[in-house]
Structure formats: C-alpha cells, structure tokens
mmCIF file of C-alpha atoms in Angstrom:
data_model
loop_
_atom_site.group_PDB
_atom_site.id
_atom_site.type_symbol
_atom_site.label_atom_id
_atom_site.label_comp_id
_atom_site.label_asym_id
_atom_site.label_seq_id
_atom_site.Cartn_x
_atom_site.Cartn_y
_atom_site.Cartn_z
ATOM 1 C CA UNK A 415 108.287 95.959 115.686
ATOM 2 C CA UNK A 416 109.852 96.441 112.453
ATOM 3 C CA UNK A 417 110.671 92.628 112.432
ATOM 4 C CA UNK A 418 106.935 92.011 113.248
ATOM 5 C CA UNK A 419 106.594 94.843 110.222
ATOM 6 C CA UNK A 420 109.094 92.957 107.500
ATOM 7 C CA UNK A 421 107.268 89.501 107.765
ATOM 8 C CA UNK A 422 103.985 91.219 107.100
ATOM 9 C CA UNK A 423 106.299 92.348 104.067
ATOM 10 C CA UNK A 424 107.823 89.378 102.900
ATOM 11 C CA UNK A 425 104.162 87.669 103.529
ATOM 12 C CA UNK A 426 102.119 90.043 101.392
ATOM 13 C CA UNK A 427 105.045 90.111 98.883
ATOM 14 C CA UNK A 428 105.189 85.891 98.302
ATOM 15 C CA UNK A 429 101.512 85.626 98.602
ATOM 16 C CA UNK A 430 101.224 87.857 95.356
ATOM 17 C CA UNK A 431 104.639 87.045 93.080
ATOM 18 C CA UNK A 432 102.868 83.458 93.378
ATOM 19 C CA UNK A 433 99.411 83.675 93.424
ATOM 20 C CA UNK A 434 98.887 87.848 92.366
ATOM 21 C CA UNK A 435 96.624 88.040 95.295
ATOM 22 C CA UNK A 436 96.754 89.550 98.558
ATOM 23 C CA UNK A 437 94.591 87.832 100.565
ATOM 24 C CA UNK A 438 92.720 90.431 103.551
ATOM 25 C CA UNK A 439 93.340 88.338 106.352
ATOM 26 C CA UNK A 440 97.125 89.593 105.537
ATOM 27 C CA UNK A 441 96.183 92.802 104.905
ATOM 28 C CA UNK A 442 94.227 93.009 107.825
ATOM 29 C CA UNK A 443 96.931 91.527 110.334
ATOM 30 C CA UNK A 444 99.052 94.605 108.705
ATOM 31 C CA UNK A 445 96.276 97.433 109.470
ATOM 32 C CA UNK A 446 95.829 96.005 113.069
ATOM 33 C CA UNK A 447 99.377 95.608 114.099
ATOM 34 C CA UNK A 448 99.986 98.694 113.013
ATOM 35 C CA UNK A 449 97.051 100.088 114.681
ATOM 36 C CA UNK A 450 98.597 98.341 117.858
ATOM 37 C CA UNK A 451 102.024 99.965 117.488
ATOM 38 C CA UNK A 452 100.673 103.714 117.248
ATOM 39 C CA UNK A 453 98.345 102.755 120.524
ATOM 40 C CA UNK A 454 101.352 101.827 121.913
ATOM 41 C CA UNK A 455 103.550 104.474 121.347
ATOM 42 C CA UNK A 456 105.946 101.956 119.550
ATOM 43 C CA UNK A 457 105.287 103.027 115.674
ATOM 44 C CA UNK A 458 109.204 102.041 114.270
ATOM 45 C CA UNK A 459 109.087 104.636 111.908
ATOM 46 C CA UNK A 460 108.906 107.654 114.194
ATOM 47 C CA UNK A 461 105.208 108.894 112.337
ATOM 48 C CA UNK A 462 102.157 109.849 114.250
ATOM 49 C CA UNK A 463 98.315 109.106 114.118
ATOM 50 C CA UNK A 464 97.450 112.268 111.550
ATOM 51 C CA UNK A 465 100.638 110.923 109.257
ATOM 52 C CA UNK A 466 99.522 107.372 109.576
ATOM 53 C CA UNK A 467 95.902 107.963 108.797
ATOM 54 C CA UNK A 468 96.500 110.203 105.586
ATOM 55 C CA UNK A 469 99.678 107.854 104.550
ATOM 56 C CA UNK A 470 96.320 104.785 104.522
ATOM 57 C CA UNK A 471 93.953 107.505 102.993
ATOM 58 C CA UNK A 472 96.071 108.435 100.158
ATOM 59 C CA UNK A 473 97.831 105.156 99.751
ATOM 60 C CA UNK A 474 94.036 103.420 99.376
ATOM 61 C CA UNK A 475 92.500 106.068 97.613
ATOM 62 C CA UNK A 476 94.836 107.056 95.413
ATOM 63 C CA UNK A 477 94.897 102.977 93.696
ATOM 64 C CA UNK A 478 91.162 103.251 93.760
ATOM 65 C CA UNK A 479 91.769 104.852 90.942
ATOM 66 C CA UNK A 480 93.241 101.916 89.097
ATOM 67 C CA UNK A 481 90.908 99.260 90.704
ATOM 68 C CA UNK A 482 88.140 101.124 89.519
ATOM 69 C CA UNK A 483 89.259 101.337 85.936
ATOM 70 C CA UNK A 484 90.338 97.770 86.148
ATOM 71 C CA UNK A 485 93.889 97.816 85.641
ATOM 72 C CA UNK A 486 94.844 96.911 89.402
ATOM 73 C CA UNK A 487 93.517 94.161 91.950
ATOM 74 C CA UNK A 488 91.762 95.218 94.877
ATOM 75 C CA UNK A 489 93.843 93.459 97.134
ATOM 76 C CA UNK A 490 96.754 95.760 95.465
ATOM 77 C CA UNK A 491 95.097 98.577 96.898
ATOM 78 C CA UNK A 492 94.591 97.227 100.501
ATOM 79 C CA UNK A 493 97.725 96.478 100.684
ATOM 80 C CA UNK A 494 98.857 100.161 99.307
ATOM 81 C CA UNK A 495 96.390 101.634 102.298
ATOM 82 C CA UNK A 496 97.269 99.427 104.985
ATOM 83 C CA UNK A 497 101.050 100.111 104.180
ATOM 84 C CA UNK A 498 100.248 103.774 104.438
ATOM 85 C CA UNK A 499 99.641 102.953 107.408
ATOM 86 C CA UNK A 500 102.789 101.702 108.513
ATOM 87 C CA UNK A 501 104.979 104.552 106.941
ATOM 88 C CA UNK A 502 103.044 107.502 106.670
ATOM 89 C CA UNK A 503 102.279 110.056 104.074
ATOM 90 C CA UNK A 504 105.848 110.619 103.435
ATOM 91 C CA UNK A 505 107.270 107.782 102.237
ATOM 92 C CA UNK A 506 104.750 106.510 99.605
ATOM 93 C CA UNK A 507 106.131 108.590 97.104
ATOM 94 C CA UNK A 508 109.067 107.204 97.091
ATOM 95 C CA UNK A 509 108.067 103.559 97.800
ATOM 96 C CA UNK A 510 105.293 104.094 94.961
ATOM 97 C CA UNK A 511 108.520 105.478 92.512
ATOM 98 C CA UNK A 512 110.300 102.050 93.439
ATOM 99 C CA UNK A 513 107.022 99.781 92.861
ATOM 100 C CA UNK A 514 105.905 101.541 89.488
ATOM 101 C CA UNK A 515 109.398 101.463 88.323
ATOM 102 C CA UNK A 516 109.695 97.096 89.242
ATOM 103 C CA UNK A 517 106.187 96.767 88.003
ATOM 104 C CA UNK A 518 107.352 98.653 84.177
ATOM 105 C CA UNK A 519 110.461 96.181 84.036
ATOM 106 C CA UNK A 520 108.223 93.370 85.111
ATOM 107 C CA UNK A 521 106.148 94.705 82.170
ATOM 108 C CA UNK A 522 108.383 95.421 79.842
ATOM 109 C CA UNK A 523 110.446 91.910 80.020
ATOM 110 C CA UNK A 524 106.936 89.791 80.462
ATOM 111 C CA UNK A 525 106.097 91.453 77.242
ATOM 112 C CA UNK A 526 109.607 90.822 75.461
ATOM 113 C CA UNK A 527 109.573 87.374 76.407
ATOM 114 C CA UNK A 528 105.939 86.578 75.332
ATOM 115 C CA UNK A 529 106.950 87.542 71.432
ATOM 116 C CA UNK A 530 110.544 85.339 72.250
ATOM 117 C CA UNK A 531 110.176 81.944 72.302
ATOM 118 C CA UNK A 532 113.229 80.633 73.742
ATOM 119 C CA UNK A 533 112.426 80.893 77.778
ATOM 120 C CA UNK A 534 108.829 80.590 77.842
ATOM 121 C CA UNK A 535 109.449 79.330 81.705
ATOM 122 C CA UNK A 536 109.987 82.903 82.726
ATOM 123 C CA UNK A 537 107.309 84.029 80.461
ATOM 124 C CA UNK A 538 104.679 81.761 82.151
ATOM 125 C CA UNK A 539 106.335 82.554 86.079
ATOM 126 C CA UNK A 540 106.104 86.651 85.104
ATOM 127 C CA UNK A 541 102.178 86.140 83.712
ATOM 128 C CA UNK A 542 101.385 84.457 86.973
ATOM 129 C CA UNK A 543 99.098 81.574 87.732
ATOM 130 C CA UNK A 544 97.021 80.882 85.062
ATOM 131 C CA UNK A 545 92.717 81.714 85.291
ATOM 132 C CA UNK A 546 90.948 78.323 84.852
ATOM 133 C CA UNK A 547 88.260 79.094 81.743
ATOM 134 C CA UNK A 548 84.923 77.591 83.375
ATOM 135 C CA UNK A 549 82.286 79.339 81.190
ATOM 136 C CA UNK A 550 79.458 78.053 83.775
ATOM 137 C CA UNK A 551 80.549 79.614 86.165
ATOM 138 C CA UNK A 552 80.172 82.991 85.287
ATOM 139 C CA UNK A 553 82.353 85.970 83.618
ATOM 140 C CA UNK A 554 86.135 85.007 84.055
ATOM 141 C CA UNK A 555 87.965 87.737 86.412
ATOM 142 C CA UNK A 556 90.508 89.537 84.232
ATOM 143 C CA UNK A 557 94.077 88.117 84.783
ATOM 144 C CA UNK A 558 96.823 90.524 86.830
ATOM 145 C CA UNK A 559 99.869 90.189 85.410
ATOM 146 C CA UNK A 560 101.978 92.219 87.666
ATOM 147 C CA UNK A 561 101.671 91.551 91.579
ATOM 148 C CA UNK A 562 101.972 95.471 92.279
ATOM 149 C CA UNK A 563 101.545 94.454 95.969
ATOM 150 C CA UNK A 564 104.304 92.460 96.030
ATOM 151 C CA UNK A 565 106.494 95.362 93.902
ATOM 152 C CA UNK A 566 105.155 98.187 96.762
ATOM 153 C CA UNK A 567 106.268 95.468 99.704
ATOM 154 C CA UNK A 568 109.983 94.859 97.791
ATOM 155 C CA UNK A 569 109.815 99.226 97.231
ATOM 156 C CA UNK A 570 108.762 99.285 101.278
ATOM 157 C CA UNK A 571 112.281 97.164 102.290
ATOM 158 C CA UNK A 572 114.193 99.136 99.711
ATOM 159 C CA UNK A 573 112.799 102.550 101.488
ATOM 160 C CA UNK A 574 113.609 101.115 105.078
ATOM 161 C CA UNK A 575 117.237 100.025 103.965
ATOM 162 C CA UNK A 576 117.737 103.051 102.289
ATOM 163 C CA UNK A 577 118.075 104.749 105.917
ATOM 164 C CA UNK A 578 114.912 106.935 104.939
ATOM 165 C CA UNK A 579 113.161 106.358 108.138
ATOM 166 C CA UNK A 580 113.718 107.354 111.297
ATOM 167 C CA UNK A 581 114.783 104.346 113.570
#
C-alpha cells in the first residue's frame, strides 16, 4: 500500500511542478484507494476511519480558505483533503509546516530571480507554464505560481521518511 500511496505522490507532485494543476482524476484515484485501504483494514499508516475523515475535513476545509480568497488553486485543496485522507488528522501539521515552508523559498527565490536577470531559465521554470492571453475567450484565470500540491506531496514523503508514522 504505501508504494500504491507514493506514486499517487510522485503523480500529483509532477503533474503540478509542471503544469501547477492537479488534475481530479488524480485526486480522485487518491480518495478512492485510500477509501479501499481503510475498507480493507490495510490503511499503512496505522489511522482509523474518524482520523481519516477529519485528517480530509480539515485538510480540505482548512485551504478553502485560500481558494476562496484566491490565493490557492482548487486542485491544491483536493489534493490537501484527499491527502488527509491518507494520513490522518495528525500529520498535516507537520506536512503543512514542510509545504508552507518549500512554497516561501519557492517564493522568495522566484521573486529574487525575477528582479535578477542573469538566470531567467529558473525564473520562467519557478513561475510555471505560462497563461495564453485570449481576450475572446473570456476573463484569464489568475496564474499560480507555486504548485502547493506538489510542495504538500514532497512535505508527505519527507513526513513518511521521517519515521513519523506508524509502519
């Protein structure tokens, strides 16, 4: 199970460094499996049914937050409840520590190297791919610089090497 569980990861994580989206048939393989493996009696981290459902409640509703006021994707927040899921109320803390902490130094260097002309490569590969301007077709969606998604997944693998769960 938990190399079923770190492909989701690595999936959801390369899906949004290079696109910053998180598609939901991903996000919904990740619910159901994990679904599955508390049916089962085979959830790898040792959590039940009342930790998994309030790990997915707090993990979805706490990022509704940031959806709502537009500074995170809604895919981001998916992702954050079907993870919840997986791991349970206990470990978001410290896997949403990890991702805020990747997503400020993402920040913090995308910003550095936007005023510093001399590797605008990594510039343009930390912005992400680029919105095509169409103005027929509508309002352009507001770019996502950071793929938080991807930060929470890379957070998730640190949390499970870490020896924080129980195997």
């Amino acid at each position: 199970m938990i190399l079923i569980w770190s492909l989701w990861i690595f999936l959801v994580a390369g899906h949004d460094l290079r696109r910053r989206r998180v598609p939901n048939w991903l996000v919904l393989f990740g619910a159901a499996f994990a679904c599955i493996t508390l049916l089962m009696n085979a959830q790898p981290f040792g959590i039940d049914w009342l930790s998994a459902i309030a790990g997915a409640a707090v993990g979805f509703g706490f990022l509704l937050i940031f959806y709502a006021t537009g500074l995170m994707g809604a895919g981001d927040v998916k992702f954050a409840g079907a993870l919840g899921l997986w791991v349970g109320l206990q470990a978001l803390l410290p896997i949403w520590i990890g991702a805020s902490l990747l997503a400020g130094v993402h920040a913090v260097v995308w910003l550095a190297l936007r005023r510093w002309p001399y590797f605008p490569a990594i510039a343009i590969a930390l912005s992400g791919t680029p919105v095509a301007s169409n103005d027929e077709a509508g309002p352009q969606k507001r770019q996502r610089h950071i793929p938080f998604a991807a930060y929470l997944a890379i957070a998730s693998i640190g949390w499970l090497v870490s020896g924080s769960p129980k195997l």
